[in-house]
Structures are given as structure tokens and as C-alpha cells.
């Protein structure tokens, strides 16, 4: 069997960890990074190794260009070819726009957008060399419809959508597919500030009347990485239980 490698950012917890596990179960070698959760990352690494795939993990703050470059370079040294890139790492911020300052802007845009742009920039030459690749960016429903008290976060996730669409046009002829997944509410640490009542109220607005899981997102990522999605590019795939 031909080996395939996934490079994913932010897989120590939440959606990223679930994606890494599903891809490992499906035979992918995994390279992932995290910012601070060393213990959680080690536990995920041990779990992935049970699937008899190769695993590389690195502590890398994706707001720092040199740390991104080191992570990507080390991944390429170990695996030679990156078949799938998933730009997953991200942070949220719930605050009235009027109270946000320049530090908040830098925190959100460096974590969510600068990181995505630079990781992609460093990975792309490897995909161009093999004239093949799948890039999957994790946006958000708030980037599509806008979220009150999450103006900077919503703006960063809209930027992800523009980035995805433009990149898909520039590299389509090189056989590189670029798509974004746009999840609605998924229960992870990112949302642990919400009360049970707020979560229940949100659930009741959904057509499917149930919350999405990290596994729902992981299954969609696996599909977008597979041959089955070869004719899909430049798309923003919503996975939100029918939120709008
Ligand atoms: P999470 O549970 O908070 O996990 C975030 C992951 O990103 C962690 O692995 C974290 O590493 C990593 N990370 C954050 N900043 C980083 C940095 N500067 N450098 C390296 N790694 C960094 O979040 P999640 O809910 O799984 O979210 C994953 C993605 O889905 C994000 O892009 C988010 O915006 C998007 N999303 C989430 C939801 C939702 O409802 N949960 C909905 C729509 C979109 P550490 O563990 O080391 O901190």
C-alpha cells in the first residue's frame, strides 16, 4: 500500500485530535503540532501509534513564522511527501467589538489567519513538486453568517473563506484541491465558557435538533482528503445541523 501523510495543525485537543485519529485509523501517517498542551499531545501521539502508522509531533507556536517553518521542514524530512494539509489550529474570543483592542486583533488574526497562510506557504512547494495535494482549511459558520460578540473571530474565519477560494483557483491546474470545512457549534474546549442552557437553546434552533461532534467534522475531512472528492475544489462545506 502507498503511504500517505497528513500534516495537521492543532491536534492536541478537540476537532484536530479527532481528525488525526480518524486519518490514522485509515492508514495515514500523521504529523501534528500544538502550542502548549504537551501532555495531551503525547497521549494523542501514543493513541495514533496504535494504528501502526508513523507519527511526528512538535510543539510549535503557529503565530511565529520560524516555528512554522521548523515544523514543516521536520515533517518533510521525516515523511518526504505531504498528501493532505489540514489547517485546523485556531482560537476564539468572545467579547463586544467595542471592547476589542489591537492585541485582540493580533491574537485572533495571527492565530487563525497568519498561521494558515504561512503553513500553507511552506507546505505548498512540496505539493507542487508531486503535482498533487489536498488542502482543507477549517473555517466556521460565524465566518459565513457573522457572530455577535465574535466580530474579530468571524472576520478571521471569513478571511479563511476568501483564502480558500482564491488559492483553489491559483493551484487547480497543479492538481491541488483546496476546500474549507465550516462547522457550526461543536462541543470542544473552545466553547467551554457556554452554560448548559445556552447550548440547549442553540441546539433547539437547529433543523436536526442535535449538536455536532468532532467525529462529524473528522468524517467530512476524511472525505475531502479522499479520491471521492477529486472534483471538488474552492468549496466551503457547511456542517452545522441545519443552522441556517
Ligand atoms: P480547541 O479544542 O480549543 O483546540 C485548538 C487546537 O489548536 C489545540 O490543539 C491548540 O493547541 C491549537 N492551537 C491554537 N493556537 C495555536 C498556535 N498558536 N500554535 C499552535 N497550535 C495552536 O479548538 P477546536 O474547537 O477543536 O477548534 C479547531 C478549529 O475548528 C479552529 O480553527 C476553530 O476555529 C474551528 N471551529 C470550531 C468550532 C467549535 O464549535 N468548536 C466551530 C467552528 C469552527 P494547544 O492544545 O497546545 O493549545
Short mmCIF file of C-alpha atoms and ligand atoms in Angstrom, two decimals:
data_model
loop_
_atom_site.label_atom_id
_atom_site.label_comp_id
_atom_site.label_asym_id
_atom_site.label_seq_id
_atom_site.Cartn_x
_atom_site.Cartn_y
_atom_site.Cartn_z
CA UNK A 1 0.00 0.00 0.00
CA UNK A 2 1.27 3.52 -0.85
CA UNK A 3 1.90 5.53 2.31
CA UNK A 4 0.03 8.81 2.72
CA UNK A 5 0.80 11.64 5.08
CA UNK A 6 -1.43 14.16 6.76
CA UNK A 7 0.04 17.34 8.21
CA UNK A 8 -2.47 18.87 10.62
CA UNK A 9 -2.15 21.88 12.89
CA UNK A 10 -3.53 21.87 16.42
CA UNK A 11 -4.24 18.20 17.01
CA UNK A 12 -3.60 18.01 20.76
CA UNK A 13 -7.30 18.53 21.51
CA UNK A 14 -10.78 18.96 20.07
CA UNK A 15 -11.53 18.69 16.36
CA UNK A 16 -7.86 18.33 15.35
CA UNK A 17 -7.28 15.37 17.68
CA UNK A 18 -10.36 13.60 16.31
CA UNK A 19 -9.29 14.19 12.70
CA UNK A 20 -5.79 12.86 13.44
CA UNK A 21 -7.26 9.69 14.99
CA UNK A 22 -9.65 9.03 12.09
CA UNK A 23 -6.90 9.55 9.49
CA UNK A 24 -4.52 7.25 11.42
CA UNK A 25 -7.26 4.61 11.56
CA UNK A 26 -7.42 4.94 7.79
CA UNK A 27 -3.71 4.37 7.34
CA UNK A 28 -2.35 7.91 7.13
CA UNK A 29 0.97 8.83 8.72
CA UNK A 30 0.36 11.87 10.89
CA UNK A 31 2.41 14.96 11.57
CA UNK A 32 0.82 17.37 14.00
CA UNK A 33 1.69 20.39 16.10
CA UNK A 34 0.30 22.04 19.19
CA UNK A 35 1.02 25.20 21.12
CA UNK A 36 1.26 24.27 24.81
CA UNK A 37 -0.66 21.04 25.58
CA UNK A 38 2.37 18.78 25.80
CA UNK A 39 0.75 16.07 27.94
CA UNK A 40 -2.36 15.87 25.76
CA UNK A 41 -0.21 15.79 22.60
CA UNK A 42 1.85 12.88 23.96
CA UNK A 43 -1.36 10.97 24.77
CA UNK A 44 -2.70 11.57 21.24
CA UNK A 45 0.63 10.50 19.76
CA UNK A 46 0.52 7.21 21.70
CA UNK A 47 -3.06 6.64 20.59
CA UNK A 48 -2.15 7.23 16.92
CA UNK A 49 0.79 4.83 17.09
CA UNK A 50 -1.65 2.00 17.94
CA UNK A 51 -2.83 2.16 14.33
CA UNK A 52 0.64 1.14 13.08
CA UNK A 53 1.28 4.40 11.28
CA UNK A 54 4.22 6.79 11.61
CA UNK A 55 3.65 9.81 13.81
CA UNK A 56 5.55 13.05 14.27
CA UNK A 57 4.53 15.77 16.71
CA UNK A 58 6.11 19.11 17.50
CA UNK A 59 5.41 21.93 19.92
CA UNK A 60 5.18 24.92 17.58
CA UNK A 61 3.52 28.27 18.11
CA UNK A 62 1.96 28.98 14.73
CA UNK A 63 1.97 32.72 15.29
CA UNK A 64 5.76 32.51 14.86
CA UNK A 65 7.00 32.08 11.30
CA UNK A 66 10.27 30.35 12.30
CA UNK A 67 8.39 27.76 14.39
CA UNK A 68 6.06 27.01 11.48
CA UNK A 69 8.99 26.59 9.11
CA UNK A 70 10.75 24.25 11.52
CA UNK A 71 7.59 22.13 11.93
CA UNK A 72 7.01 21.85 8.16
CA UNK A 73 10.70 21.21 7.38
CA UNK A 74 10.90 18.47 10.03
CA UNK A 75 7.73 16.89 8.66
CA UNK A 76 9.13 16.82 5.12
CA UNK A 77 12.46 15.37 6.35
CA UNK A 78 10.57 12.55 8.05
CA UNK A 79 7.83 11.80 5.51
CA UNK A 80 9.19 13.28 2.20
CA UNK A 81 5.70 13.92 0.79
CA UNK A 82 2.71 15.71 2.32
CA UNK A 83 -0.51 14.46 0.72
CA UNK A 84 -3.01 16.33 2.85
CA UNK A 85 -2.72 19.58 4.77
CA UNK A 86 -5.40 20.46 7.30
CA UNK A 87 -5.20 23.98 8.71
CA UNK A 88 -7.15 23.36 11.88
CA UNK A 89 -5.48 25.25 14.74
CA UNK A 90 -7.44 28.25 15.85
CA UNK A 91 -8.58 30.29 18.81
CA UNK A 92 -11.81 32.06 19.71
CA UNK A 93 -12.60 35.29 21.51
CA UNK A 94 -16.00 36.28 22.85
CA UNK A 95 -16.07 39.97 23.53
CA UNK A 96 -18.03 43.03 22.42
CA UNK A 97 -16.33 44.59 19.42
CA UNK A 98 -16.24 47.95 21.22
CA UNK A 99 -14.04 46.38 23.92
CA UNK A 100 -11.59 44.74 21.49
CA UNK A 101 -8.17 46.31 21.05
CA UNK A 102 -5.15 45.85 18.81
CA UNK A 103 -3.82 43.00 20.97
CA UNK A 104 -7.09 41.10 20.48
CA UNK A 105 -6.86 41.69 16.73
CA UNK A 106 -3.29 40.38 16.63
CA UNK A 107 -4.15 37.37 18.82
CA UNK A 108 -7.06 36.33 16.58
CA UNK A 109 -5.58 37.13 13.18
CA UNK A 110 -2.10 35.76 13.92
CA UNK A 111 -3.52 32.54 15.43
CA UNK A 112 -6.23 31.94 12.83
CA UNK A 113 -5.02 33.54 9.60
CA UNK A 114 -1.30 34.33 9.60
CA UNK A 115 -0.75 30.73 10.77
CA UNK A 116 -2.93 29.27 7.99
CA UNK A 117 -1.26 31.39 5.33
CA UNK A 118 2.30 30.61 6.41
CA UNK A 119 1.74 26.88 6.99
CA UNK A 120 0.24 26.67 3.50
CA UNK A 121 3.09 28.71 2.01
CA UNK A 122 5.68 26.34 3.49
CA UNK A 123 3.78 23.14 2.55
CA UNK A 124 2.78 24.15 -0.99
CA UNK A 125 6.21 23.66 -2.68
CA UNK A 126 6.12 20.02 -1.56
CA UNK A 127 2.68 19.51 -3.12
CA UNK A 128 3.77 21.32 -6.29
CA UNK A 129 6.78 19.01 -6.56
CA UNK A 130 4.46 15.98 -6.69
CA UNK A 131 1.71 17.84 -8.61
CA UNK A 132 -0.85 16.55 -6.13
CA UNK A 133 -2.36 17.62 -2.86
CA UNK A 134 -5.45 18.33 -0.81
CA UNK A 135 -5.66 21.37 1.41
CA UNK A 136 -8.51 21.62 3.88
CA UNK A 137 -8.98 24.77 5.94
CA UNK A 138 -11.20 24.87 8.99
CA UNK A 139 -13.41 27.95 8.83
CA UNK A 140 -16.57 28.45 10.89
CA UNK A 141 -20.25 29.14 10.47
CA UNK A 142 -19.52 32.57 12.01
CA UNK A 143 -17.24 33.31 9.05
CA UNK A 144 -20.26 32.72 6.79
CA UNK A 145 -23.07 34.43 8.68
CA UNK A 146 -21.26 36.53 11.32
CA UNK A 147 -21.48 36.05 15.07
CA UNK A 148 -22.39 38.74 17.57
CA UNK A 149 -19.68 39.18 20.25
CA UNK A 150 -17.31 37.33 17.93
CA UNK A 151 -16.62 40.03 15.36
CA UNK A 152 -12.84 39.50 15.13
CA UNK A 153 -13.22 35.72 15.14
CA UNK A 154 -15.93 35.92 12.43
CA UNK A 155 -13.73 38.25 10.33
CA UNK A 156 -10.78 35.84 10.60
CA UNK A 157 -12.96 32.91 9.54
CA UNK A 158 -14.33 34.93 6.58
CA UNK A 159 -10.71 35.61 5.59
CA UNK A 160 -10.19 31.85 5.63
CA UNK A 161 -13.05 31.50 3.13
CA UNK A 162 -11.53 34.10 0.76
CA UNK A 163 -8.11 32.48 1.10
CA UNK A 164 -9.57 29.04 0.29
CA UNK A 165 -11.44 30.20 -2.81
CA UNK A 166 -8.54 32.20 -4.25
CA UNK A 167 -5.94 29.51 -3.57
CA UNK A 168 -8.13 26.89 -5.24
CA UNK A 169 -8.14 28.97 -8.43
CA UNK A 170 -4.40 29.59 -8.41
CA UNK A 171 -3.40 25.92 -7.91
CA UNK A 172 -6.21 23.95 -9.58
CA UNK A 173 -4.09 23.34 -12.67
CA UNK A 174 -1.40 21.84 -10.43
CA UNK A 175 -3.86 19.18 -9.25
CA UNK A 176 -4.19 20.70 -5.79
CA UNK A 177 -7.68 20.84 -4.31
CA UNK A 178 -8.40 23.50 -1.73
CA UNK A 179 -11.60 23.42 0.30
CA UNK A 180 -12.85 24.65 3.64
CA UNK A 181 -14.99 22.98 6.25
CA UNK A 182 -17.30 25.35 8.04
CA UNK A 183 -18.55 23.78 11.27
CA UNK A 184 -21.38 25.08 13.39
CA UNK A 185 -21.20 24.59 17.14
CA UNK A 186 -19.06 21.58 18.09
CA UNK A 187 -18.57 20.77 21.75
CA UNK A 188 -14.84 21.28 22.48
CA UNK A 189 -12.73 23.33 24.93
CA UNK A 190 -13.30 26.31 22.62
CA UNK A 191 -16.89 26.51 23.84
CA UNK A 192 -16.43 25.58 27.47
CA UNK A 193 -17.45 29.09 28.58
CA UNK A 194 -21.06 28.47 27.48
CA UNK A 195 -23.70 27.37 30.00
CA UNK A 196 -25.77 24.21 29.56
CA UNK A 197 -28.80 26.42 28.93
CA UNK A 198 -27.05 28.40 26.18
CA UNK A 199 -26.01 25.15 24.48
CA UNK A 200 -29.52 23.69 24.78
CA UNK A 201 -31.07 26.91 23.38
CA UNK A 202 -28.68 26.81 20.41
CA UNK A 203 -29.44 23.13 19.80
CA UNK A 204 -33.15 23.90 19.64
CA UNK A 205 -32.59 26.31 16.73
CA UNK A 206 -31.06 23.58 14.55
CA UNK A 207 -33.08 21.70 11.92
CA UNK A 208 -31.59 18.41 13.12
CA UNK A 209 -32.08 19.38 16.79
CA UNK A 210 -28.78 17.82 17.83
CA UNK A 211 -25.27 19.09 18.38
CA UNK A 212 -22.43 18.31 16.01
CA UNK A 213 -19.49 16.22 17.19
CA UNK A 214 -15.78 16.27 16.47
CA UNK A 215 -16.34 12.96 14.74
CA UNK A 216 -18.84 14.53 12.29
CA UNK A 217 -16.16 17.04 11.26
CA UNK A 218 -13.45 14.36 11.04
CA UNK A 219 -15.57 12.22 8.68
CA UNK A 220 -16.05 15.20 6.36
CA UNK A 221 -12.30 15.93 6.42
CA UNK A 222 -11.55 12.30 5.51
CA UNK A 223 -13.97 12.55 2.58
CA UNK A 224 -12.36 15.79 1.35
CA UNK A 225 -8.94 14.15 1.55
CA UNK A 226 -10.05 11.09 -0.40
CA UNK A 227 -10.25 10.29 -4.09
CA UNK A 228 -14.02 10.59 -3.83
CA UNK A 229 -13.63 14.38 -3.65
CA UNK A 230 -11.22 14.79 -6.58
CA UNK A 231 -13.69 17.02 -8.48
CA UNK A 232 -14.42 19.27 -5.50
CA UNK A 233 -12.39 22.43 -5.05
CA UNK A 234 -12.91 26.01 -3.90
CA UNK A 235 -15.91 24.94 -1.82
CA UNK A 236 -16.93 25.90 1.67
CA UNK A 237 -18.72 22.88 3.10
CA UNK A 238 -21.06 23.71 5.96
CA UNK A 239 -21.53 21.11 8.69
CA UNK A 240 -23.93 22.69 11.13
CA UNK A 241 -27.05 20.57 11.65
CA UNK A 242 -29.11 22.96 9.54
CA UNK A 243 -28.32 26.15 11.46
CA UNK A 244 -29.44 28.39 8.58
P1 LIG B 1 -9.68 23.58 20.67
O1 LIG B 1 -10.32 22.37 21.24
O2 LIG B 1 -9.56 24.81 21.50
O3 LIG B 1 -8.24 23.16 20.08
C1 LIG B 1 -7.45 24.11 19.43
C2 LIG B 1 -6.18 23.45 18.92
O4 LIG B 1 -5.40 24.45 18.22
C3 LIG B 1 -5.29 22.92 20.04
O5 LIG B 1 -4.63 21.77 19.61
C4 LIG B 1 -4.29 24.09 20.24
O6 LIG B 1 -3.04 23.68 20.81
C5 LIG B 1 -4.10 24.53 18.80
N1 LIG B 1 -3.59 25.91 18.70
C6 LIG B 1 -4.22 27.06 19.00
N2 LIG B 1 -3.40 28.12 18.80
C7 LIG B 1 -2.23 27.61 18.35
C8 LIG B 1 -0.97 28.18 17.99
N3 LIG B 1 -0.75 29.50 18.05
N4 LIG B 1 0.03 27.35 17.61
C9 LIG B 1 -0.17 26.01 17.55
N5 LIG B 1 -1.33 25.41 17.88
C10 LIG B 1 -2.34 26.20 18.29
O7 LIG B 1 -10.47 24.08 19.35
P2 LIG B 1 -11.49 23.29 18.39
O8 LIG B 1 -12.87 23.59 18.85
O9 LIG B 1 -11.06 21.89 18.21
O10 LIG B 1 -11.27 24.14 17.05
C11 LIG B 1 -10.47 23.66 15.96
C12 LIG B 1 -10.76 24.54 14.75
O11 LIG B 1 -12.15 24.47 14.43
C13 LIG B 1 -10.45 26.02 14.99
O12 LIG B 1 -9.90 26.59 13.84
C14 LIG B 1 -11.82 26.61 15.27
O13 LIG B 1 -11.89 27.98 14.96
C15 LIG B 1 -12.69 25.77 14.35
N6 LIG B 1 -14.11 25.72 14.72
C16 LIG B 1 -14.50 25.24 15.93
C17 LIG B 1 -15.85 25.20 16.22
C18 LIG B 1 -16.36 24.70 17.53
O14 LIG B 1 -17.55 24.90 17.82
N7 LIG B 1 -15.57 24.04 18.34
C19 LIG B 1 -16.80 25.67 15.29
C20 LIG B 1 -16.34 26.15 14.07
C21 LIG B 1 -15.00 26.16 13.78
P3 LIG B 1 -2.87 23.61 22.44
O15 LIG B 1 -3.70 22.44 22.89
O16 LIG B 1 -1.42 23.39 22.66
O17 LIG B 1 -3.38 24.91 22.95
#
